[in-house]
XYZ file of C-alpha atoms in Angstrom:
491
model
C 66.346 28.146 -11.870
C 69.774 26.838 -9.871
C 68.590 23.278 -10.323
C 67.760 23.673 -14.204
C 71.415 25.287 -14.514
C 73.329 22.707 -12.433
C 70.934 19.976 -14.132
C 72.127 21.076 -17.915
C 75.290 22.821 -17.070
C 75.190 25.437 -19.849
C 78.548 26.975 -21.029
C 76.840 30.291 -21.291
C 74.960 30.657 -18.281
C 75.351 34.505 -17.605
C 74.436 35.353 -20.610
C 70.971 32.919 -21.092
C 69.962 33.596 -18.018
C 67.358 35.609 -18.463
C 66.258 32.924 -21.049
C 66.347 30.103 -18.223
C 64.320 32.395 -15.936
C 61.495 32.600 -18.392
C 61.511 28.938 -19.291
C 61.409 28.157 -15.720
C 58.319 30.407 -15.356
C 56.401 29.124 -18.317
C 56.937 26.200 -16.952
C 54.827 27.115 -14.403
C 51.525 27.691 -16.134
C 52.042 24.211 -18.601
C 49.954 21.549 -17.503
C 51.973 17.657 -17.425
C 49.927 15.975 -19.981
C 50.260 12.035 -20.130
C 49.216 9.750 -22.849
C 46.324 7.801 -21.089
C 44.098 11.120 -19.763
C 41.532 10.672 -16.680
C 37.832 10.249 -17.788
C 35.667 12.988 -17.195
C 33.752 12.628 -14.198
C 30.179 14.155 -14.195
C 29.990 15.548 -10.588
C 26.739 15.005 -8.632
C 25.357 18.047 -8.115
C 25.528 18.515 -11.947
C 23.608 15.410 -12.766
C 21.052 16.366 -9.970
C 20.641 19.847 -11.855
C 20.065 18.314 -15.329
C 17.451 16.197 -13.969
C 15.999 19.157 -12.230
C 16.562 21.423 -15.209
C 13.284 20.334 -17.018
C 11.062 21.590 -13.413
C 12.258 25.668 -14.580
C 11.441 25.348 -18.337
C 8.071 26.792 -19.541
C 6.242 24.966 -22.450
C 6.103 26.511 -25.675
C 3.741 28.686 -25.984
C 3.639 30.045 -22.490
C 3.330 33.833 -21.963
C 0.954 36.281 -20.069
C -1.825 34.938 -21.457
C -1.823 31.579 -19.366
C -0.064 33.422 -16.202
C -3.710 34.877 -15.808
C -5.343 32.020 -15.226
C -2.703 30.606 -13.414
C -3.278 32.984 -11.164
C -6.872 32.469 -11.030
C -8.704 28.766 -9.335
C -5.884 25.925 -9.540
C -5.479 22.668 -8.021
C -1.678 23.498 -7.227
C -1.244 23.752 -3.594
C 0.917 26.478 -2.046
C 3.722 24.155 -1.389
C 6.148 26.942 0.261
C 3.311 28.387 2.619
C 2.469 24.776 4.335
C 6.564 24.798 4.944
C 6.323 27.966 5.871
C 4.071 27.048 8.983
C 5.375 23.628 9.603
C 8.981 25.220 9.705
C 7.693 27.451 12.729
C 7.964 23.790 14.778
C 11.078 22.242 12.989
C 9.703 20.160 10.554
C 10.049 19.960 6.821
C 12.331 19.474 4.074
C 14.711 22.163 2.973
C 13.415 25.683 0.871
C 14.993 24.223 -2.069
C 13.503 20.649 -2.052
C 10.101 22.301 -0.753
C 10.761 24.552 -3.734
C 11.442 21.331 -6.288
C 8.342 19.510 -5.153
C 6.505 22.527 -5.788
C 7.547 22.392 -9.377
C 7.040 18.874 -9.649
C 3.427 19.090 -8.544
C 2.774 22.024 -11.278
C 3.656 19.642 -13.754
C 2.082 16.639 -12.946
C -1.157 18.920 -12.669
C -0.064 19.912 -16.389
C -0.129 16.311 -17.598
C -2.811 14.492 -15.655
C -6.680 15.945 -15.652
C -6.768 16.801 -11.494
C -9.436 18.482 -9.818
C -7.600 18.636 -6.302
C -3.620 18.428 -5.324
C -2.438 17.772 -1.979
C 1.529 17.048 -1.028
C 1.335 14.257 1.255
C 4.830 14.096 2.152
C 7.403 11.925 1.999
C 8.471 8.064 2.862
C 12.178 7.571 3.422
C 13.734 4.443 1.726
C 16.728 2.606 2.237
C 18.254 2.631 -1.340
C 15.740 5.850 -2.254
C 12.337 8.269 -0.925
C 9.125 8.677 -2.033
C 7.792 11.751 -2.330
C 3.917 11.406 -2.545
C 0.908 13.372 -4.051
C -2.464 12.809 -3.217
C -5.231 13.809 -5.938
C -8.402 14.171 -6.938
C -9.960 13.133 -10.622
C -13.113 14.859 -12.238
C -15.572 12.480 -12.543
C -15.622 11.518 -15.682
C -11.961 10.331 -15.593
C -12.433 8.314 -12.670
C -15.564 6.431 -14.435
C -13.683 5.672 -17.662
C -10.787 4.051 -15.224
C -13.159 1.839 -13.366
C -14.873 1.173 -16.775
C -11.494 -0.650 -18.423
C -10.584 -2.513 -15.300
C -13.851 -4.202 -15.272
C -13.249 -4.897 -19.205
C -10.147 -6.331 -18.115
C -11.365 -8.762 -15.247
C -14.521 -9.953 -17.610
C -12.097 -10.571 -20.295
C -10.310 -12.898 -18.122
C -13.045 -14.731 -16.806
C -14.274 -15.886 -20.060
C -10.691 -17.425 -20.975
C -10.756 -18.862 -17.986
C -14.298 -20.371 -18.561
C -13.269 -22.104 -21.685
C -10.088 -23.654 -19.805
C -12.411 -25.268 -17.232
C -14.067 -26.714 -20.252
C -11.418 -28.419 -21.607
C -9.930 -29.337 -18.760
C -13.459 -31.157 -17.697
C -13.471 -33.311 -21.240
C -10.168 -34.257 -21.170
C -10.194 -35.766 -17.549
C -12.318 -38.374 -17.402
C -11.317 -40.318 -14.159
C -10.670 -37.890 -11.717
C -9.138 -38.040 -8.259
C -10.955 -37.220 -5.323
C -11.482 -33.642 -4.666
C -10.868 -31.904 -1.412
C -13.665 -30.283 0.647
C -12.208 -27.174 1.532
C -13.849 -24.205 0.958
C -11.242 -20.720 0.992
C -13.271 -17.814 2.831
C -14.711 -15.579 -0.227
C -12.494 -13.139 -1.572
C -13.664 -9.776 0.094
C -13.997 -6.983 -3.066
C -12.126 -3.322 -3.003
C -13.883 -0.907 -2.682
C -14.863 1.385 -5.447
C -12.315 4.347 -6.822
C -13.448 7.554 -4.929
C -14.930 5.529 -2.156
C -13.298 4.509 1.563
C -9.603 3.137 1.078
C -9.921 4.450 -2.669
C -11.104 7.781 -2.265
C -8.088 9.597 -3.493
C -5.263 8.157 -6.054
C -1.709 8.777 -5.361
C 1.540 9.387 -7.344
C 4.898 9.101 -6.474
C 8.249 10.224 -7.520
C 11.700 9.247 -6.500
C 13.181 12.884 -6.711
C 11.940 15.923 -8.187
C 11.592 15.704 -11.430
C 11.527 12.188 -12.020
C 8.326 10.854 -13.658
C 5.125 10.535 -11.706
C 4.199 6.890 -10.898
C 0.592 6.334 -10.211
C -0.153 3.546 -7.708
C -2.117 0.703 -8.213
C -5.701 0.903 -6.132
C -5.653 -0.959 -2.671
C -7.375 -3.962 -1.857
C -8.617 -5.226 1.769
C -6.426 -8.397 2.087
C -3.345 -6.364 1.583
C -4.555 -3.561 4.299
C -5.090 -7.110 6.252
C -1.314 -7.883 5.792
C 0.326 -4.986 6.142
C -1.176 -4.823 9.816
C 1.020 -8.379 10.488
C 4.268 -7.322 8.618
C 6.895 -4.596 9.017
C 9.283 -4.397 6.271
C 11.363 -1.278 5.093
C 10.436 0.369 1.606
C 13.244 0.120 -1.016
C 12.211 3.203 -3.264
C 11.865 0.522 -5.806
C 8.330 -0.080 -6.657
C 8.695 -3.302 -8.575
C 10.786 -4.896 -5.665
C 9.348 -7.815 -4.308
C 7.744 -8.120 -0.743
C 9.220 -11.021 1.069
C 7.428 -11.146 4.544
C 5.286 -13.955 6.325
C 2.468 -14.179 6.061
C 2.941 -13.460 2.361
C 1.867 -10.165 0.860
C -0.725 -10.147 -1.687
C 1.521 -8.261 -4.106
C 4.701 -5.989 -4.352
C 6.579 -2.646 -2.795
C 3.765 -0.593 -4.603
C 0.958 -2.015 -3.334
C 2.692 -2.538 0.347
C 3.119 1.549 -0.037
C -0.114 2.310 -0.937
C -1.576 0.406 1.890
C 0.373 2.042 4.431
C -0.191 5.163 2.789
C -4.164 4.333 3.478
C -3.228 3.252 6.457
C -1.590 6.405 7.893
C -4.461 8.689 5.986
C -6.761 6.827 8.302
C -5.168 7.543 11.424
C -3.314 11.127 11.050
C -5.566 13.100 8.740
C -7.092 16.007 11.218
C -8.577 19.290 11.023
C -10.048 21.681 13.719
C -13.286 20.850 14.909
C -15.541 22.795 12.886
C -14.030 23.599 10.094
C -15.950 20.628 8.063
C -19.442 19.528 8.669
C -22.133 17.380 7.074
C -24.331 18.328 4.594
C -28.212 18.209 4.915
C -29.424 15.975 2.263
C -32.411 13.856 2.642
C -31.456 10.249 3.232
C -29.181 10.707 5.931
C -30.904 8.127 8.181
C -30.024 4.877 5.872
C -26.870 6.367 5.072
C -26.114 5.974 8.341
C -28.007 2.625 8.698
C -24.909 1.444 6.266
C -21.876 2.637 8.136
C -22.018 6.273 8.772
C -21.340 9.147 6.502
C -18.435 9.488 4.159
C -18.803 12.949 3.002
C -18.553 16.563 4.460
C -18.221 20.212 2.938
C -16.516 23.455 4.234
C -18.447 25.109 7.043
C -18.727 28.749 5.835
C -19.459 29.965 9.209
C -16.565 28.193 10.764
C -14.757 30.289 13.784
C -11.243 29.020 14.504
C -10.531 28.773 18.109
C -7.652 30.260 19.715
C -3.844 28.426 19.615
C -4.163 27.957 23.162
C -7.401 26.096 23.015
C -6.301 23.826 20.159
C -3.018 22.957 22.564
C -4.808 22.328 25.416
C -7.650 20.061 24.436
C -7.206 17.116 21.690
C -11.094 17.549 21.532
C -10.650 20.345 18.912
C -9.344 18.286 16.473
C -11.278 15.994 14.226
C -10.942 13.096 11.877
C -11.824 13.945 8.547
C -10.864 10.765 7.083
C -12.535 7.336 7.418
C -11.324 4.865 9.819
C -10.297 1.405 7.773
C -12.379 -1.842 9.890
C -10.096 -4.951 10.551
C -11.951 -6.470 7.472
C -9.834 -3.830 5.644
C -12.344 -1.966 4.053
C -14.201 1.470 5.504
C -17.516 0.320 5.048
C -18.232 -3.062 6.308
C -19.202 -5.827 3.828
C -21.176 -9.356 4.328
C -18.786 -11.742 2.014
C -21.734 -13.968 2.252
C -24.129 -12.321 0.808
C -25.281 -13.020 -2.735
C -26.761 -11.230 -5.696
C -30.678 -12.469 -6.284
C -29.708 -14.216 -9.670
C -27.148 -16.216 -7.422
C -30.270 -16.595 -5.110
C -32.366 -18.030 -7.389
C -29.777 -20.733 -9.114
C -28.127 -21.421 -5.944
C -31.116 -22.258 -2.615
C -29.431 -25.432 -1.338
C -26.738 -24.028 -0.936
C -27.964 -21.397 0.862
C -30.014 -23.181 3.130
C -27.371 -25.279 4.492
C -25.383 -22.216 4.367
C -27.616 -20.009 6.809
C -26.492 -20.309 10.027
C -22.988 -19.128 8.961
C -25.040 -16.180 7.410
C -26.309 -15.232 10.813
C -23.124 -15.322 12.358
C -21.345 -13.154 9.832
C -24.168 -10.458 10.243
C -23.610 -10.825 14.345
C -19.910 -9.869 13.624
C -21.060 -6.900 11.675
C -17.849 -4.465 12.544
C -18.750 -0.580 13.406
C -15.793 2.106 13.296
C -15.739 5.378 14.166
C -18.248 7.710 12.893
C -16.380 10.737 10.208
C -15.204 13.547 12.440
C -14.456 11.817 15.596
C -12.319 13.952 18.276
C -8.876 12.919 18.930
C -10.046 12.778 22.474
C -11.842 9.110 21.873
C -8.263 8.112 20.112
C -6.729 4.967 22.654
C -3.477 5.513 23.755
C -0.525 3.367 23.788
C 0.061 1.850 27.431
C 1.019 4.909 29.133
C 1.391 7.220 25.977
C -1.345 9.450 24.740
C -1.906 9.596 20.913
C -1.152 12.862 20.386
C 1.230 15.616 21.134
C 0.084 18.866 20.971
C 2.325 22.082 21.411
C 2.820 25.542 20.425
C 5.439 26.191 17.819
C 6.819 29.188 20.243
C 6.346 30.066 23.791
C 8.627 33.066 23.388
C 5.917 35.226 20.992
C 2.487 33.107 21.758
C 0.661 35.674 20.031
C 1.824 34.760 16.668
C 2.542 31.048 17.524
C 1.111 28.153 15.573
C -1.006 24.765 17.172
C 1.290 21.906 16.048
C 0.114 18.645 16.452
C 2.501 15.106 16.774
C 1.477 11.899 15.863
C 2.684 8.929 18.789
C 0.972 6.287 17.350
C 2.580 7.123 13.607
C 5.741 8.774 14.129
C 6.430 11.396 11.522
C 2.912 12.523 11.422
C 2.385 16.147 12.126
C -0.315 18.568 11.514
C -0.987 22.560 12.739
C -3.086 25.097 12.898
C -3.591 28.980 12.021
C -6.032 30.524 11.740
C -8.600 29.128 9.029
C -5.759 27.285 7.554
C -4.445 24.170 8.832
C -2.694 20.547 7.093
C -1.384 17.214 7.534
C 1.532 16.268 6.220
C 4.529 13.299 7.220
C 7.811 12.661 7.153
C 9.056 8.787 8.297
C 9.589 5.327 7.283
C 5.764 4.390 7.034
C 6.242 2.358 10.122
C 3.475 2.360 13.154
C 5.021 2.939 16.549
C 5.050 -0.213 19.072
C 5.846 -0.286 22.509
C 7.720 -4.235 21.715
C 9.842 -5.560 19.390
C 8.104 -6.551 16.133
C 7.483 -10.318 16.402
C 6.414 -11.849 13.084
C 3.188 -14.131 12.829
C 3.819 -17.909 13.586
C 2.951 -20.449 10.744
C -0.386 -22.151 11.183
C -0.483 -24.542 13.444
C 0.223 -28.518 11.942
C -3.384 -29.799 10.882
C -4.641 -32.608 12.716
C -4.476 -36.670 11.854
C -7.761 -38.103 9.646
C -10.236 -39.642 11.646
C -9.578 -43.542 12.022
C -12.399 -45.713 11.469
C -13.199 -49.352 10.277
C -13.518 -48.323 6.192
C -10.144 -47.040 6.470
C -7.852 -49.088 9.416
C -5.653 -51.909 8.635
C -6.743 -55.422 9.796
C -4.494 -57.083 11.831
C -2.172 -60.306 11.275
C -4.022 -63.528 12.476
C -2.370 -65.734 15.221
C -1.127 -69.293 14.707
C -4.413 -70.967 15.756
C -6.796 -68.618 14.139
C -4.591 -69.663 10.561
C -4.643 -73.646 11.639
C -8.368 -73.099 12.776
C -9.129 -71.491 9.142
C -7.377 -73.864 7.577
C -9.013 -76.816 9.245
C -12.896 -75.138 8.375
C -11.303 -74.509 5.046
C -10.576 -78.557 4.269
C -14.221 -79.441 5.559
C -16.019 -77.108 3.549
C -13.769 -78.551 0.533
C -14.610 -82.196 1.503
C -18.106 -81.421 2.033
C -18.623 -79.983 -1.152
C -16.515 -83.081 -2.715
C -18.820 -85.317 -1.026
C -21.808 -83.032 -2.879
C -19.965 -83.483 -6.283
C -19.972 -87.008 -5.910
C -23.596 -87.205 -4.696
C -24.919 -85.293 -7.487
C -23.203 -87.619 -9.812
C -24.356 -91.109 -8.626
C -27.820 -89.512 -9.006
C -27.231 -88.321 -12.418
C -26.074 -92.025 -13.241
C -29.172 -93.384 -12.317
C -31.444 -91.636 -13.657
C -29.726 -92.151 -17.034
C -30.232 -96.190 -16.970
């Protein structure tokens, strides 16, 4: 108030001062406006809850009626008990993400026709995550899938028929062709088989769309054994590696995903077992069995027995074979129609045959214990502990993953899961060292059809030129022969 009164210098200042008091508080509470006004900035957390904002609406025409059956048989997995237990050891997200996902699952089971939900957990990214859902189709949704992607291939084929065609008539002198024959192509297996047996969706964050990845194929298992690359959370981003990947950052995640399936899924021993159906013996003959059911007479052992001895634990998942498929497959072998059209080939073909069917590869039988797992030099496969030593009594069997770090699974009871959290990288004991380019293919064979003749000498030209002027002069000498004969016989 001093400064405003020296400032204007007022030449009645006792008696507006009261005045000059109040303009100097109203001052107070007036903001300085400017012309050129800051842009609104949308703050983070709000643009995370508007995204999330459509996981805590209801559809229309929700009420009591479908909260029944919601409560009834579901494929929605209890989300927030699994963290429950896995939080007993330190692992999991937060109750609010766990709580997101949750939602996110309930309404991708709204949209898509699932018979079983699992949350597989969650593959860190360097620009984003994947969070991943493993499911189940009835049957009849999985057979009209497999029915349009064969559509789809035939179709192509045919076009592709009808190039060679053309291509054919219009080349008429042709170079040489080369002689090398690429090893056969070696088929996916089937949706709801091996590799295939359950489809997966992703999401960047909760509440994001669903993305449903692409089914995986045994030459990209193949290559994601020789590579190591980080995952992008893009799924359209290209895969730059060597040897080159058969594909992009969707298919490279949905072979490790298959990958890590393979080697982490577990559950106590017992809890699955086989089913008696008749058959069993060539089922076996093929490549072992690929199916199981609940054991309703299953006891669960004790926590201390599950810590103590990996033997408890089971794989309940299929091991993938270095051919990368489950179930081992002859690429030689051919259909009878191809038989029939094609027995010259196959006869000089044979003893290839034989050797393929020698190198017939064997995994793992379903429900192997962990005990028959290889370690990693001087590191065992697993780590098993309780999730408290303080109150054993109410302590859960938690089980770590060495060989894929993030993997984690536990025990309680009757209920148990698998779940990870990681990069999607396998643990190694050395730096990764990528594959060396093939080695440089060796020179043609020399021989006399194709080697270059060499330069004559000085006497082999005068010695060739010398026979060269005889044999002219001789057959001069013939000329002129021929002619004095001709001449007499004319007079």
């Amino acid at each position: 108030m001093i400064t405003k009164i020296l400032d204007e210098q007022p030449t009645n200042a006792v008696d507006i001062i009261e005045n000059i008091s109040k303009d100097v508080k109203w001052a107070q509470f007036q903001k300085k406006m400017d012309t050129l006004r800051d842009e609104y900035e949308i703050p983070p957390t709000f643009e995370a809850a508007e995204k999330r904002k459509a996981l805590f609406l209801k559809a229309n025409g929700e009420g009591d009626e479908e909260l029944e059956e919601e409560i009834g048989e579901t494929p929605l997995p209890n989300v927030m008990e699994t963290a429950f237990y896995f939080e007993q050891a330190g692992i999991g997200l937060s109750k609010d993400e766990s709580y997101h996902i949750f939602l996110a699952l309930k309404k991708l089971i709204s949209v898509q026709p699932i018979q079983t939900c699992r949350f597989w957990g969650k593959i860190l990214g360097l620009e984003m995550n994947y969070i991943i859902a493993e499911v189940q189709y009835h049957e009849g949704e999985e057979e009209e899938e497999t029915e349009e992607e064969e559509v789809t291939e035939e179709g192509g084929k045919g076009v592709g028929e009808v190039e060679d065609e053309e291509e054919e008539k219009e080349k008429e002198d042709e170079p040489p062709k080369s002689t090398y024959k690429p090893p056969p192509v070696i088929p996916k297996e089937e949706n709801g088989t091996g590799a295939n047996k359950y489809v997966y969706f992703v999401c960047n964050e909760p509440g994001k769309p669903w993305v449903k990845l692409p089914p995986v194929t045994p030459a990209q298992i193949v290559c994601a054994r020789k590579i190591k690359k980080f995952f992008t959370g893009r799924l359209d981003a290209p895969v730059v590696s060597f040897p080159p990947f058969p594909g992009n950052e969707a298919n490279y995640l949905r072979a490790q995903i298959a990958r890590i399936s393979a080697g982490t899924q577990i559950s106590p021993i017992g809890f699955y077992q086989f089913a008696e159906e008749e058959g069993d013996e060539e089922e076996e003959v093929e490549g072992g069995r690929d199916t199981y059911e609940e054991n309703p007479d299953f006891q669960p052992l004790s926590v201390a027995e599950m810590v103590d001895s990996p033997s408890t634990w089971v794989h309940h998942v299929q091991s993938i074979l270095k051919q990368g498929r489950c179930v081992w497959l002859n690429p030689f072998q051919k259909s009878e129609e191809e038989e029939e059209e094609n027995e010259e080939e196959e006869k000089a073909e044979e003893p290839d045959e034989l050797q393929q069917e020698l190198q017939q590869e064997i995994g793992p039988p379903l429900l192997t214990p962990l005990s028959e797992d290889e370690g990693i030099q001087n590191i065992p496969a697993w780590t098993a502990q309780p999730s408290t030593n303080l109150i054993p009594q109410y302590a859960v069997a938690v089980l770590q993953s060495n060989r894929w770090p993030g993997a984690f699974a536990f025990a309680s009871g009757r209920k148990f899961d698998n779940i990870y959290f990681g990069w999607g990288h396998k643990y190694s004991p050395e730096n990764h060292a990528p594959a060396l380019p093939p080695p440089v293919q060796a020179e043609y064979p020399s021989g006399p059809e194709i080697t270059e003749t060499r330069d004559p000498t000085l006497e082999e030209e005068l010695a060739f030129k010398a026979a060269r002027e005889e044999a002219l002069a001789a057959a001069e000498e013939e000329e002129e022969e021929e002619d004095v004969e001709d001449d007499e016989e004319d007079d």
